[in-house]
Short mmCIF file of C-alpha atoms in Angstrom, two decimals:
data_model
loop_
_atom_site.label_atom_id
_atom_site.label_comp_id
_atom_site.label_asym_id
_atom_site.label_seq_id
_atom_site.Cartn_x
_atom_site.Cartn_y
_atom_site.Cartn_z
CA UNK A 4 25.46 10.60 28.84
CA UNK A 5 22.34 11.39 26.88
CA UNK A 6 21.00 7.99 24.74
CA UNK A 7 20.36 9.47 21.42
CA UNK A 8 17.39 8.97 20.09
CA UNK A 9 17.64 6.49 16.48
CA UNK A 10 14.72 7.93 14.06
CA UNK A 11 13.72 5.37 11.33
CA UNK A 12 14.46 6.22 7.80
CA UNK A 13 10.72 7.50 6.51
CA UNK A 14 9.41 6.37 3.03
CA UNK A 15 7.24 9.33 2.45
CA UNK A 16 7.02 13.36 3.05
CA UNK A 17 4.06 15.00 4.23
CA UNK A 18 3.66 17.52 1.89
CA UNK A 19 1.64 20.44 1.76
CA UNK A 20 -1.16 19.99 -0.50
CA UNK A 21 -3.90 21.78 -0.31
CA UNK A 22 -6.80 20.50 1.45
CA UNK A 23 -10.01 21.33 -0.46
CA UNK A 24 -12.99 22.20 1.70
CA UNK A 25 -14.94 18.86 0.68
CA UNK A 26 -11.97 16.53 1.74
CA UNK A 27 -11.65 18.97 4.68
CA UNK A 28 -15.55 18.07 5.43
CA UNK A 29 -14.74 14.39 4.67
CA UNK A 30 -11.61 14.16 7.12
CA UNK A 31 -13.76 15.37 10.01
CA UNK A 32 -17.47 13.63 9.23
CA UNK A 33 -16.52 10.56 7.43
CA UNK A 34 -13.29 9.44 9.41
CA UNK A 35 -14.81 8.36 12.35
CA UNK A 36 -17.41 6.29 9.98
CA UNK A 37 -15.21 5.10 7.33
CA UNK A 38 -11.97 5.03 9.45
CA UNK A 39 -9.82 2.78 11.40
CA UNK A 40 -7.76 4.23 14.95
CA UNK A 41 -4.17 3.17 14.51
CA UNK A 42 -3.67 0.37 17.25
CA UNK A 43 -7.32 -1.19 16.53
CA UNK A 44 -6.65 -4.80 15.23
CA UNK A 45 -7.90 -5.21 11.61
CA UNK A 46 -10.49 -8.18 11.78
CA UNK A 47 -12.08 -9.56 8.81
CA UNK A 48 -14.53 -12.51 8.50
CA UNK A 49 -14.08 -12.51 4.70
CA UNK A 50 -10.96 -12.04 2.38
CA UNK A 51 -8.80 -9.16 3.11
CA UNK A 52 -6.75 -6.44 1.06
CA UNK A 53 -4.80 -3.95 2.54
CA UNK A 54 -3.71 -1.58 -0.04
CA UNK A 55 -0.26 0.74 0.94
CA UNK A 56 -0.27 4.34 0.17
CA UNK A 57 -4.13 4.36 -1.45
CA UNK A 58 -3.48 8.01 -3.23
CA UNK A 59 -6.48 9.59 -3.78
CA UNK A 60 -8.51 6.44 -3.94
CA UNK A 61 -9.23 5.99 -7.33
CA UNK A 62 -8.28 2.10 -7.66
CA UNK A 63 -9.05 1.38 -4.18
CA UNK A 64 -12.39 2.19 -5.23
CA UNK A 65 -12.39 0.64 -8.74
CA UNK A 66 -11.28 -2.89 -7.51
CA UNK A 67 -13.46 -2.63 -4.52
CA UNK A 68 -16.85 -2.36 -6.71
CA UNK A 69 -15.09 -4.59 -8.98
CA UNK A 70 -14.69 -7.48 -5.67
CA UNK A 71 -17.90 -6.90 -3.58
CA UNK A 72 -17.20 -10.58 -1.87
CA UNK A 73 -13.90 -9.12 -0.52
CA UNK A 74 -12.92 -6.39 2.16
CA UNK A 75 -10.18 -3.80 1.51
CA UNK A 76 -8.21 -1.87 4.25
CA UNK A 77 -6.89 1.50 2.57
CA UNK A 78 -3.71 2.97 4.42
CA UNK A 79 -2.28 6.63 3.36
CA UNK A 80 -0.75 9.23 5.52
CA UNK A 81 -1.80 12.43 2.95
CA UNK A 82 -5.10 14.57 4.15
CA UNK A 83 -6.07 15.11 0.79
CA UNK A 84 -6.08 12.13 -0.61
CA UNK A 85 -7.55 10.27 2.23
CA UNK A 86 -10.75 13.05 2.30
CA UNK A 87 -11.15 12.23 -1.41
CA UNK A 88 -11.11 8.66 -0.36
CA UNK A 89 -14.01 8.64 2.15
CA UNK A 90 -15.99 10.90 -0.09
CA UNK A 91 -15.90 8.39 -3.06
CA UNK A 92 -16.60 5.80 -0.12
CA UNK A 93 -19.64 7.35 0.98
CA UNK A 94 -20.82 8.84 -2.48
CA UNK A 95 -20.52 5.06 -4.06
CA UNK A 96 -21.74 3.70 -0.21
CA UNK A 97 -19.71 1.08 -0.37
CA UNK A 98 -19.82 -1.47 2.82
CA UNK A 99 -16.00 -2.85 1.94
CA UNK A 100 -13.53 -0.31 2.43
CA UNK A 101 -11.91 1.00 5.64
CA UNK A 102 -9.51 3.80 5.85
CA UNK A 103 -6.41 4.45 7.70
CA UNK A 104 -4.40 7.41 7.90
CA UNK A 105 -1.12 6.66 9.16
CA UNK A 106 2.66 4.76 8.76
CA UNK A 107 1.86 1.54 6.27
CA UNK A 108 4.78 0.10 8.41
CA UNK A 109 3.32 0.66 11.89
CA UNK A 110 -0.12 -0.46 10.35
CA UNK A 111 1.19 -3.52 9.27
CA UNK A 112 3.07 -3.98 12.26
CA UNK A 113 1.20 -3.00 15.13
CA UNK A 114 -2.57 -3.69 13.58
CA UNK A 115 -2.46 -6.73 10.84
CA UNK A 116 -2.12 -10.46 12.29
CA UNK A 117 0.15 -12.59 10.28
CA UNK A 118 -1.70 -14.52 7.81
CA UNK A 119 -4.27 -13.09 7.72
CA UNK A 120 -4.45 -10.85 4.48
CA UNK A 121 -5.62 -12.23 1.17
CA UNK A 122 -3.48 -9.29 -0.82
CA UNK A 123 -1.27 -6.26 -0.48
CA UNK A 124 -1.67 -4.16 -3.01
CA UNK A 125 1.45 -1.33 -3.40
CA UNK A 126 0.48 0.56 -6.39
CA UNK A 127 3.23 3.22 -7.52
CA UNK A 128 5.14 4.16 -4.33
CA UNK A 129 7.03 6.88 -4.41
CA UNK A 130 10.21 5.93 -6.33
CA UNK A 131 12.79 8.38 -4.91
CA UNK A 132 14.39 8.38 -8.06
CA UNK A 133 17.96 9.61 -6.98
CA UNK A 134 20.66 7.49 -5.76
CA UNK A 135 21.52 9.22 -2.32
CA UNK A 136 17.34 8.72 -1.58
CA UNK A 137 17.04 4.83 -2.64
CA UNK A 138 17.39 4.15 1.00
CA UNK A 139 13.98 5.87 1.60
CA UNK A 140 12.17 3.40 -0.95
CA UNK A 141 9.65 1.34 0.71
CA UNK A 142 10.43 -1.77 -0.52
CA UNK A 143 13.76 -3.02 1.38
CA UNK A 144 14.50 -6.35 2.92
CA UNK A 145 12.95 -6.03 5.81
CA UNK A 146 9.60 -4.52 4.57
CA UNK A 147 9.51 -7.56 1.99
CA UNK A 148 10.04 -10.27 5.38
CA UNK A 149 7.28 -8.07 6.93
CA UNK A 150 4.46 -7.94 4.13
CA UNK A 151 5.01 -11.85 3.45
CA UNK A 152 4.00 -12.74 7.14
CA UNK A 153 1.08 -11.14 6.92
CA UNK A 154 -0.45 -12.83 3.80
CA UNK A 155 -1.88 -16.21 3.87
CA UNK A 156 -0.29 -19.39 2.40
CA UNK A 157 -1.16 -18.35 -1.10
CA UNK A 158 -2.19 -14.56 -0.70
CA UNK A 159 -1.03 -12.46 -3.50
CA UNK A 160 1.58 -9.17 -3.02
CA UNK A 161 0.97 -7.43 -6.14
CA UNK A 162 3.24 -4.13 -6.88
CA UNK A 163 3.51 -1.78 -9.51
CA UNK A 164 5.64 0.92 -10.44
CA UNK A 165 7.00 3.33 -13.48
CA UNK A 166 10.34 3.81 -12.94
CA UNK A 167 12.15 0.60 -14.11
CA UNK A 168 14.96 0.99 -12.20
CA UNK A 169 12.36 0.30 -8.40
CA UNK A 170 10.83 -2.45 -10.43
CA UNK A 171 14.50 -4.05 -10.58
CA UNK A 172 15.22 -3.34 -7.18
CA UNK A 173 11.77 -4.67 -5.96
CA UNK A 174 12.18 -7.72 -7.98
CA UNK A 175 15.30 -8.18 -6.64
CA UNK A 176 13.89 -8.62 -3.14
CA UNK A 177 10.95 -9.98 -3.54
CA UNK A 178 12.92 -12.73 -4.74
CA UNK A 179 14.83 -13.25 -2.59
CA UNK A 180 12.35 -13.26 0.43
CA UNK A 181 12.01 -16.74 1.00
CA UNK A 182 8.17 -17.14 2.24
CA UNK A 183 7.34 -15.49 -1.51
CA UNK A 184 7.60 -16.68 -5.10
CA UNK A 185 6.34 -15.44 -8.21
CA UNK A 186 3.17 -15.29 -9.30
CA UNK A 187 1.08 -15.38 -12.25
CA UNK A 188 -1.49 -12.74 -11.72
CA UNK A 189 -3.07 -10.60 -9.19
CA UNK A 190 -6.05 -10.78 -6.36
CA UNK A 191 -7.60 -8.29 -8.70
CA UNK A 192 -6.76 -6.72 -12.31
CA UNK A 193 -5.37 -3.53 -11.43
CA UNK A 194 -7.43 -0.70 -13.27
CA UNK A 195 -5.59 1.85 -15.32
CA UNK A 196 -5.68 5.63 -13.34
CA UNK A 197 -4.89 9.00 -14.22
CA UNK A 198 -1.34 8.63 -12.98
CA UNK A 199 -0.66 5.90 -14.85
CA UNK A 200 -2.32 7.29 -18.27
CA UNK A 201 -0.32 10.26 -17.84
CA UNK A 202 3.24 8.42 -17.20
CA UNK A 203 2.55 6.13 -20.52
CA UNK A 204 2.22 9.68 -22.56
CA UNK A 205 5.33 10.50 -20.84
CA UNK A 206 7.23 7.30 -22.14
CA UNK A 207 7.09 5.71 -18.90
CA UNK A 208 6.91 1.87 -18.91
CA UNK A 209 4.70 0.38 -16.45
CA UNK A 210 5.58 -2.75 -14.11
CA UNK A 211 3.23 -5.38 -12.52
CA UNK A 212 5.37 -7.40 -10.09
CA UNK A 213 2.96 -10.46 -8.74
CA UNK A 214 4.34 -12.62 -5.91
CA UNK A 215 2.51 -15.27 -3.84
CA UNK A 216 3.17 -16.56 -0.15
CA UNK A 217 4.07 -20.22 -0.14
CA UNK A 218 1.78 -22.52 0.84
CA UNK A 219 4.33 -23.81 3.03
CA UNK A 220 7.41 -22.75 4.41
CA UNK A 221 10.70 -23.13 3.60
CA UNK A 222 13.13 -25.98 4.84
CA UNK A 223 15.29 -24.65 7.62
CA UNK A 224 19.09 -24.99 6.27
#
């Protein structure tokens, strides 16, 4: 009998946006110089951010000015926004981003050491807003045990999100993930984008969530 095959549940949809020649251009010329291969371990002599699901780069870019003494790792799957990415990288030729165009999961999995990040930043993931879909949201359990390990004894794990219903949920688990507790502020101040302009005008409240690894572990019970 045939073993079938268990698929994990995906946080994100490729869609089909349109590629604009420049990003395009970007994708194939500025990859290989700005870019990371999945499976390459992420080593950093200096403090480390990995941002999850980077857009199209606009605060990636804004904090990374902002931080010159730190290095950021930007992961997103989407073409687009990882061509405009690379060509605000190269147009603002900045020496502290990398870019990574695949699974945040597998990234952090397969290509991050534990403690060894100074921040994860996860700016506005997508908030699958109906019920059936909430097991598609990023932030579960699992993800929260897995993003912890990575920090270092007092990195930061800043979120954000619009739809107040995700920030309950991912205070909810963040919480409860025993190698975290809250926070006062962020690695960075998060900058305000387009996105986020255009959600206040739309009456949509914006969340900071701001957790820190311990410095030490918990007791075993």
């Amino acid at each position: 009998m045939a073993i079938p095959i268990v698929r994990p549940i995906r946080s994100f949809v490729l869609r089909q946006g349109r590629t604009t020649p420049a990003q395009k251009r970007a994708l194939d010329e500025l990859y290989p110089k700005h870019g990371i291969a999945f499976g390459q371990k992420i080593v950093a002599e200096r403090p480390l951010v990995l941002e999850i699901g980077s857009g199209m780069g606009e605060t990636t870019i804004a904090i990374a000015k902002a931080h010159p003494e730190a290095d950021f790792v930007a992961v997103e799957v989407h073409g687009p926004g990882v061509g405009s990415l690379l060509n605000a990288v190269e147009r603002e030729q900045l020496k502290n981003v990398r870019v990574i165009r695949h699974d945040a999961v597998e990234v952090l999995e397969k290509m991050v050491e534990d403690a060894s990040l100074a921040a994860i930043h996860l700016f506005f993931p997508d908030p699958w807003p109906k019920k059936r879909h909430h097991k598609r949201r990023l932030v579960q359990p699992d993800m929260a045990t897995l993003m912890a390990r990575k920090l270092v004894p007092g990195g930061i794990l800043h979120a954000a999100t619009d739809w107040p219903d995700y920030a309950e949920q991912m205070n909810d688990v963040f919480s409860k993930e025993e190698l975290l507790e809250p926070a006062a502020s962020g690695f960075a101040e998060r900058p305000a984008t387009k996105f986020e302009s255009r959600g206040r005008k739309l009456g949509h409240p914006i969340r900071d969530l701001h957790f820190r690894r311990r410095q030490k572990a918990p007791a075993a019970r």
